[in-house]
């Protein structure tokens, strides 16, 4: 089966959405995955859709010119206090661009509140035709697949799925057997990247965050069993490359980084019989 590929915004977050579209098209991707909400992290560009009408007018022009499609939007974090209504411009944006997936994850220790909010998020986005894809992140309040399954099943929703990031899968010591226990319909897309050895301890947040946000490896360059993970996920899942590496983007430029992300992933998966 010929795979479909997307490039996630975090791979070069300083590239604005409209420029990202042209670069992704030039590099050979099928989709882009963007961040139309602001998280408030240090140094993060503000691409909030409701705050940047001219930017997203240019984005629409780029999408039309290239034929690029929008895979998913991110990141809708479950924190101590969540205002789902504040995210509605992003939901409307996704609906207008025939995008049916968003990413959410848990960043609060208020577990029951987070579960209730996740259920409400699923209910809110259903009329927009959107599915919430819950991601476990090693340094978040939900670091394992076992816990992620608990959150997903607690919603009782039919528009919720599981997002596996190959780096977090490896760093959280998840097993392939755990993937096989998940319903196949949970897998809409997967985040691809590699990471260096040795794996940091799960409580070494400084090391985990540095690699996760600033220094991920190209597929096949590190120690993550990407072939094993991908082979246990349905072929229909889009492969979204989320591969931030600040130094390489500075040296190569974002476009060349996009190309390297895609070319190394395709070569690796072809070598392992997982792509044409």
PDB file of C-alpha atoms in Angstrom, residues 15-224:
ATOM      1  CA  UNK A  15       7.570  28.477   9.585  1.00  0.00           C
ATOM      2  CA  UNK A  16       4.145  30.161   9.261  1.00  0.00           C
ATOM      3  CA  UNK A  17       1.279  28.043   7.936  1.00  0.00           C
ATOM      4  CA  UNK A  18       1.135  29.572   4.448  1.00  0.00           C
ATOM      5  CA  UNK A  19       4.880  29.073   3.859  1.00  0.00           C
ATOM      6  CA  UNK A  20       4.616  25.587   5.307  1.00  0.00           C
ATOM      7  CA  UNK A  21       2.117  24.633   2.590  1.00  0.00           C
ATOM      8  CA  UNK A  22       4.443  25.632  -0.248  1.00  0.00           C
ATOM      9  CA  UNK A  23       7.408  23.892   1.366  1.00  0.00           C
ATOM     10  CA  UNK A  24       5.435  20.709   2.038  1.00  0.00           C
ATOM     11  CA  UNK A  25       4.270  20.629  -1.582  1.00  0.00           C
ATOM     12  CA  UNK A  26       7.816  21.169  -2.861  1.00  0.00           C
ATOM     13  CA  UNK A  27       9.113  18.401  -0.586  1.00  0.00           C
ATOM     14  CA  UNK A  28       6.485  15.890  -1.767  1.00  0.00           C
ATOM     15  CA  UNK A  29       4.042  15.576   1.126  1.00  0.00           C
ATOM     16  CA  UNK A  30       0.337  14.812   0.767  1.00  0.00           C
ATOM     17  CA  UNK A  31      -0.773  16.835   3.811  1.00  0.00           C
ATOM     18  CA  UNK A  32       0.212  19.491   6.302  1.00  0.00           C
ATOM     19  CA  UNK A  33      -0.620  19.409  10.000  1.00  0.00           C
ATOM     20  CA  UNK A  34      -0.773  22.868  11.567  1.00  0.00           C
ATOM     21  CA  UNK A  35      -1.176  24.614  14.924  1.00  0.00           C
ATOM     22  CA  UNK A  36      -4.038  27.161  14.636  1.00  0.00           C
ATOM     23  CA  UNK A  37      -4.233  27.655  18.423  1.00  0.00           C
ATOM     24  CA  UNK A  38      -1.721  29.259  20.776  1.00  0.00           C
ATOM     25  CA  UNK A  39      -0.295  27.158  23.613  1.00  0.00           C
ATOM     26  CA  UNK A  40       1.636  29.907  25.349  1.00  0.00           C
ATOM     27  CA  UNK A  41       4.950  28.055  25.467  1.00  0.00           C
ATOM     28  CA  UNK A  42       8.134  30.205  25.594  1.00  0.00           C
ATOM     29  CA  UNK A  43       9.004  31.682  22.200  1.00  0.00           C
ATOM     30  CA  UNK A  44       6.049  30.075  20.440  1.00  0.00           C
ATOM     31  CA  UNK A  45       4.767  31.951  17.369  1.00  0.00           C
ATOM     32  CA  UNK A  46       1.111  32.943  17.531  1.00  0.00           C
ATOM     33  CA  UNK A  47      -0.712  31.270  14.645  1.00  0.00           C
ATOM     34  CA  UNK A  48      -4.150  31.426  16.286  1.00  0.00           C
ATOM     35  CA  UNK A  49      -6.619  31.425  13.425  1.00  0.00           C
ATOM     36  CA  UNK A  50      -8.882  34.096  14.908  1.00  0.00           C
ATOM     37  CA  UNK A  51      -5.916  36.467  15.403  1.00  0.00           C
ATOM     38  CA  UNK A  52      -4.358  36.154  11.941  1.00  0.00           C
ATOM     39  CA  UNK A  53      -6.958  36.643   9.177  1.00  0.00           C
ATOM     40  CA  UNK A  54      -4.441  37.820   6.564  1.00  0.00           C
ATOM     41  CA  UNK A  55      -2.130  34.900   7.299  1.00  0.00           C
ATOM     42  CA  UNK A  56      -4.913  32.401   6.777  1.00  0.00           C
ATOM     43  CA  UNK A  57      -6.077  34.151   3.625  1.00  0.00           C
ATOM     44  CA  UNK A  58      -2.571  33.483   2.292  1.00  0.00           C
ATOM     45  CA  UNK A  59      -2.813  29.936   3.663  1.00  0.00           C
ATOM     46  CA  UNK A  60      -5.977  29.351   1.639  1.00  0.00           C
ATOM     47  CA  UNK A  61      -4.294  30.711  -1.468  1.00  0.00           C
ATOM     48  CA  UNK A  62      -1.347  28.375  -0.899  1.00  0.00           C
ATOM     49  CA  UNK A  63      -3.624  25.376  -0.395  1.00  0.00           C
ATOM     50  CA  UNK A  64      -5.489  26.156  -3.602  1.00  0.00           C
ATOM     51  CA  UNK A  65      -2.294  26.724  -5.586  1.00  0.00           C
ATOM     52  CA  UNK A  66      -0.621  23.500  -4.435  1.00  0.00           C
ATOM     53  CA  UNK A  67      -3.549  21.117  -3.981  1.00  0.00           C
ATOM     54  CA  UNK A  68      -2.233  20.357  -0.510  1.00  0.00           C
ATOM     55  CA  UNK A  69      -4.681  18.991   2.099  1.00  0.00           C
ATOM     56  CA  UNK A  70      -4.958  19.519   5.842  1.00  0.00           C
ATOM     57  CA  UNK A  71      -4.436  16.342   7.865  1.00  0.00           C
ATOM     58  CA  UNK A  72      -5.013  17.537  11.427  1.00  0.00           C
ATOM     59  CA  UNK A  73      -4.828  20.489  13.798  1.00  0.00           C
ATOM     60  CA  UNK A  74      -3.157  20.733  17.206  1.00  0.00           C
ATOM     61  CA  UNK A  75      -2.728  21.047  20.167  1.00  0.00           C
ATOM     62  CA  UNK A  76      -5.827  21.059  22.354  1.00  0.00           C
ATOM     63  CA  UNK A  77      -4.362  20.512  25.791  1.00  0.00           C
ATOM     64  CA  UNK A  78      -6.345  19.317  28.779  1.00  0.00           C
ATOM     65  CA  UNK A  79      -5.031  21.630  31.498  1.00  0.00           C
ATOM     66  CA  UNK A  80      -6.275  22.685  34.941  1.00  0.00           C
ATOM     67  CA  UNK A  81      -8.775  25.051  33.314  1.00  0.00           C
ATOM     68  CA  UNK A  82     -10.076  24.519  29.776  1.00  0.00           C
ATOM     69  CA  UNK A  83     -12.320  26.847  27.795  1.00  0.00           C
ATOM     70  CA  UNK A  84     -13.499  24.697  24.903  1.00  0.00           C
ATOM     71  CA  UNK A  85     -15.511  27.579  23.447  1.00  0.00           C
ATOM     72  CA  UNK A  86     -12.247  29.474  22.900  1.00  0.00           C
ATOM     73  CA  UNK A  87     -11.214  26.722  20.480  1.00  0.00           C
ATOM     74  CA  UNK A  88     -14.286  26.984  18.272  1.00  0.00           C
ATOM     75  CA  UNK A  89     -12.603  29.183  15.629  1.00  0.00           C
ATOM     76  CA  UNK A  90     -10.100  26.344  15.127  1.00  0.00           C
ATOM     77  CA  UNK A  91     -12.912  23.779  14.854  1.00  0.00           C
ATOM     78  CA  UNK A  92     -14.654  25.946  12.265  1.00  0.00           C
ATOM     79  CA  UNK A  93     -11.373  26.324  10.412  1.00  0.00           C
ATOM     80  CA  UNK A  94     -10.888  22.553  10.306  1.00  0.00           C
ATOM     81  CA  UNK A  95     -14.417  21.982   9.058  1.00  0.00           C
ATOM     82  CA  UNK A  96     -13.966  24.579   6.306  1.00  0.00           C
ATOM     83  CA  UNK A  97     -10.802  22.796   5.158  1.00  0.00           C
ATOM     84  CA  UNK A  98     -12.254  19.273   5.153  1.00  0.00           C
ATOM     85  CA  UNK A  99     -10.028  18.344   8.087  1.00  0.00           C
ATOM     86  CA  UNK A 100     -11.429  15.681  10.394  1.00  0.00           C
ATOM     87  CA  UNK A 101      -8.696  15.159  13.003  1.00  0.00           C
ATOM     88  CA  UNK A 102      -7.317  17.078  15.981  1.00  0.00           C
ATOM     89  CA  UNK A 103      -4.757  16.233  18.648  1.00  0.00           C
ATOM     90  CA  UNK A 104      -5.361  16.434  22.382  1.00  0.00           C
ATOM     91  CA  UNK A 105      -3.319  15.389  25.409  1.00  0.00           C
ATOM     92  CA  UNK A 106      -3.451  15.682  29.194  1.00  0.00           C
ATOM     93  CA  UNK A 107      -1.408  18.206  31.202  1.00  0.00           C
ATOM     94  CA  UNK A 108      -3.285  18.305  34.505  1.00  0.00           C
ATOM     95  CA  UNK A 109      -3.233  16.088  37.571  1.00  0.00           C
ATOM     96  CA  UNK A 110      -6.986  16.673  37.948  1.00  0.00           C
ATOM     97  CA  UNK A 111      -7.729  13.345  36.345  1.00  0.00           C
ATOM     98  CA  UNK A 112     -11.510  13.251  36.631  1.00  0.00           C
ATOM     99  CA  UNK A 113     -11.774  16.831  35.397  1.00  0.00           C
ATOM    100  CA  UNK A 114      -9.562  15.922  32.444  1.00  0.00           C
ATOM    101  CA  UNK A 115     -11.749  12.930  31.581  1.00  0.00           C
ATOM    102  CA  UNK A 116     -14.903  15.032  31.783  1.00  0.00           C
ATOM    103  CA  UNK A 117     -13.322  17.726  29.618  1.00  0.00           C
ATOM    104  CA  UNK A 118     -12.179  15.179  27.049  1.00  0.00           C
ATOM    105  CA  UNK A 119     -15.715  13.817  26.814  1.00  0.00           C
ATOM    106  CA  UNK A 120     -17.050  17.355  26.414  1.00  0.00           C
ATOM    107  CA  UNK A 121     -14.447  18.063  23.723  1.00  0.00           C
ATOM    108  CA  UNK A 122     -15.589  15.013  21.759  1.00  0.00           C
ATOM    109  CA  UNK A 123     -19.205  16.096  22.086  1.00  0.00           C
ATOM    110  CA  UNK A 124     -18.399  19.659  20.991  1.00  0.00           C
ATOM    111  CA  UNK A 125     -16.409  18.704  17.880  1.00  0.00           C
ATOM    112  CA  UNK A 126     -18.759  15.997  16.645  1.00  0.00           C
ATOM    113  CA  UNK A 127     -21.039  18.410  14.712  1.00  0.00           C
ATOM    114  CA  UNK A 128     -17.907  19.683  12.948  1.00  0.00           C
ATOM    115  CA  UNK A 129     -17.118  16.158  11.758  1.00  0.00           C
ATOM    116  CA  UNK A 130     -13.920  16.057  13.816  1.00  0.00           C
ATOM    117  CA  UNK A 131     -12.331  13.191  15.758  1.00  0.00           C
ATOM    118  CA  UNK A 132     -10.168  13.844  18.836  1.00  0.00           C
ATOM    119  CA  UNK A 133      -6.918  11.873  18.779  1.00  0.00           C
ATOM    120  CA  UNK A 134      -5.570  11.434  22.315  1.00  0.00           C
ATOM    121  CA  UNK A 135      -1.787  11.369  22.576  1.00  0.00           C
ATOM    122  CA  UNK A 136       0.255  10.024  25.474  1.00  0.00           C
ATOM    123  CA  UNK A 137       3.410  12.111  25.994  1.00  0.00           C
ATOM    124  CA  UNK A 138       6.208  10.820  28.202  1.00  0.00           C
ATOM    125  CA  UNK A 139       6.535  13.986  30.321  1.00  0.00           C
ATOM    126  CA  UNK A 140       2.807  14.787  30.430  1.00  0.00           C
ATOM    127  CA  UNK A 141       0.181  13.854  33.017  1.00  0.00           C
ATOM    128  CA  UNK A 142      -0.634  10.827  30.832  1.00  0.00           C
ATOM    129  CA  UNK A 143       2.690   9.220  29.850  1.00  0.00           C
ATOM    130  CA  UNK A 144       1.674   5.658  28.935  1.00  0.00           C
ATOM    131  CA  UNK A 145      -0.594   3.848  26.510  1.00  0.00           C
ATOM    132  CA  UNK A 146      -2.303   2.045  29.392  1.00  0.00           C
ATOM    133  CA  UNK A 147      -3.392   5.383  30.869  1.00  0.00           C
ATOM    134  CA  UNK A 148      -4.338   6.770  27.444  1.00  0.00           C
ATOM    135  CA  UNK A 149      -6.701   3.847  26.901  1.00  0.00           C
ATOM    136  CA  UNK A 150      -8.373   4.688  30.196  1.00  0.00           C
ATOM    137  CA  UNK A 151      -8.967   8.267  29.078  1.00  0.00           C
ATOM    138  CA  UNK A 152     -10.253   7.237  25.646  1.00  0.00           C
ATOM    139  CA  UNK A 153     -12.680   4.603  26.881  1.00  0.00           C
ATOM    140  CA  UNK A 154     -13.956   6.875  29.668  1.00  0.00           C
ATOM    141  CA  UNK A 155     -15.501   9.256  27.105  1.00  0.00           C
ATOM    142  CA  UNK A 156     -17.917   6.727  25.614  1.00  0.00           C
ATOM    143  CA  UNK A 157     -17.483   8.716  22.381  1.00  0.00           C
ATOM    144  CA  UNK A 158     -17.298   7.314  18.880  1.00  0.00           C
ATOM    145  CA  UNK A 159     -15.240  10.251  17.567  1.00  0.00           C
ATOM    146  CA  UNK A 160     -12.082   9.600  19.540  1.00  0.00           C
ATOM    147  CA  UNK A 161      -8.871   7.856  18.574  1.00  0.00           C
ATOM    148  CA  UNK A 162      -5.328   7.205  19.766  1.00  0.00           C
ATOM    149  CA  UNK A 163      -2.279   9.074  18.501  1.00  0.00           C
ATOM    150  CA  UNK A 164       0.976   7.165  18.782  1.00  0.00           C
ATOM    151  CA  UNK A 165       4.176   9.180  18.538  1.00  0.00           C
ATOM    152  CA  UNK A 166       7.085   6.798  17.934  1.00  0.00           C
ATOM    153  CA  UNK A 167       9.420   8.790  20.211  1.00  0.00           C
ATOM    154  CA  UNK A 168       6.975   8.832  23.142  1.00  0.00           C
ATOM    155  CA  UNK A 169       6.162   5.155  22.502  1.00  0.00           C
ATOM    156  CA  UNK A 170       9.843   4.312  22.897  1.00  0.00           C
ATOM    157  CA  UNK A 171      10.567   6.655  25.815  1.00  0.00           C
ATOM    158  CA  UNK A 172       7.479   5.478  27.723  1.00  0.00           C
ATOM    159  CA  UNK A 173       8.542   1.822  27.376  1.00  0.00           C
ATOM    160  CA  UNK A 174       5.285   0.807  25.660  1.00  0.00           C
ATOM    161  CA  UNK A 175       5.200  -2.692  24.156  1.00  0.00           C
ATOM    162  CA  UNK A 176       3.969  -3.777  20.744  1.00  0.00           C
ATOM    163  CA  UNK A 177       1.564  -6.161  22.460  1.00  0.00           C
ATOM    164  CA  UNK A 178      -0.170  -3.154  23.994  1.00  0.00           C
ATOM    165  CA  UNK A 179      -0.806  -1.753  20.507  1.00  0.00           C
ATOM    166  CA  UNK A 180      -2.427  -5.005  19.438  1.00  0.00           C
ATOM    167  CA  UNK A 181      -4.915  -4.685  22.290  1.00  0.00           C
ATOM    168  CA  UNK A 182      -6.246  -1.384  20.902  1.00  0.00           C
ATOM    169  CA  UNK A 183      -9.236  -1.268  18.530  1.00  0.00           C
ATOM    170  CA  UNK A 184      -8.060  -0.800  14.933  1.00  0.00           C
ATOM    171  CA  UNK A 185     -10.483   2.088  14.410  1.00  0.00           C
ATOM    172  CA  UNK A 186      -8.569   4.148  16.962  1.00  0.00           C
ATOM    173  CA  UNK A 187      -5.644   4.691  14.562  1.00  0.00           C
ATOM    174  CA  UNK A 188      -6.158   7.638  12.211  1.00  0.00           C
ATOM    175  CA  UNK A 189      -2.556   8.808  11.949  1.00  0.00           C
ATOM    176  CA  UNK A 190       0.790   8.329  13.673  1.00  0.00           C
ATOM    177  CA  UNK A 191       3.689  10.675  14.450  1.00  0.00           C
ATOM    178  CA  UNK A 192       6.994   9.456  13.031  1.00  0.00           C
ATOM    179  CA  UNK A 193      10.488  10.340  14.235  1.00  0.00           C
ATOM    180  CA  UNK A 194      13.511   8.652  15.760  1.00  0.00           C
ATOM    181  CA  UNK A 195      15.516   9.360  18.897  1.00  0.00           C
ATOM    182  CA  UNK A 196      19.010   8.867  20.278  1.00  0.00           C
ATOM    183  CA  UNK A 197      20.253   6.101  22.525  1.00  0.00           C
ATOM    184  CA  UNK A 198      20.348   5.601  25.408  1.00  0.00           C
ATOM    185  CA  UNK A 199      16.755   6.323  26.366  1.00  0.00           C
ATOM    186  CA  UNK A 200      16.496   8.775  29.263  1.00  0.00           C
ATOM    187  CA  UNK A 201      14.784   7.662  32.449  1.00  0.00           C
ATOM    188  CA  UNK A 202      11.062   8.393  32.419  1.00  0.00           C
ATOM    189  CA  UNK A 203      11.499  10.907  35.225  1.00  0.00           C
ATOM    190  CA  UNK A 204      14.322  12.789  33.463  1.00  0.00           C
ATOM    191  CA  UNK A 205      12.074  15.503  32.085  1.00  0.00           C
ATOM    192  CA  UNK A 206      14.919  17.777  31.038  1.00  0.00           C
ATOM    193  CA  UNK A 207      16.388  15.156  28.686  1.00  0.00           C
ATOM    194  CA  UNK A 208      12.996  13.983  27.457  1.00  0.00           C
ATOM    195  CA  UNK A 209      11.820  17.509  26.650  1.00  0.00           C
ATOM    196  CA  UNK A 210      15.091  18.490  24.962  1.00  0.00           C
ATOM    197  CA  UNK A 211      14.882  15.624  22.492  1.00  0.00           C
ATOM    198  CA  UNK A 212      11.116  15.856  22.086  1.00  0.00           C
ATOM    199  CA  UNK A 213      11.001  19.571  21.312  1.00  0.00           C
ATOM    200  CA  UNK A 214      14.447  20.381  19.937  1.00  0.00           C
ATOM    201  CA  UNK A 215      16.470  17.379  18.734  1.00  0.00           C
ATOM    202  CA  UNK A 216      14.546  14.460  17.284  1.00  0.00           C
ATOM    203  CA  UNK A 217      16.308  12.227  14.754  1.00  0.00           C
ATOM    204  CA  UNK A 218      15.433  11.345  11.180  1.00  0.00           C
ATOM    205  CA  UNK A 219      13.695   7.984  10.822  1.00  0.00           C
ATOM    206  CA  UNK A 220      16.216   5.123  10.933  1.00  0.00           C
ATOM    207  CA  UNK A 221      18.940   7.261  12.493  1.00  0.00           C
ATOM    208  CA  UNK A 222      18.321   6.371  16.132  1.00  0.00           C
ATOM    209  CA  UNK A 223      17.254   3.558  18.447  1.00  0.00           C
ATOM    210  CA  UNK A 224      13.449   3.553  18.111  1.00  0.00           C
TER     211      UNK A 224
END
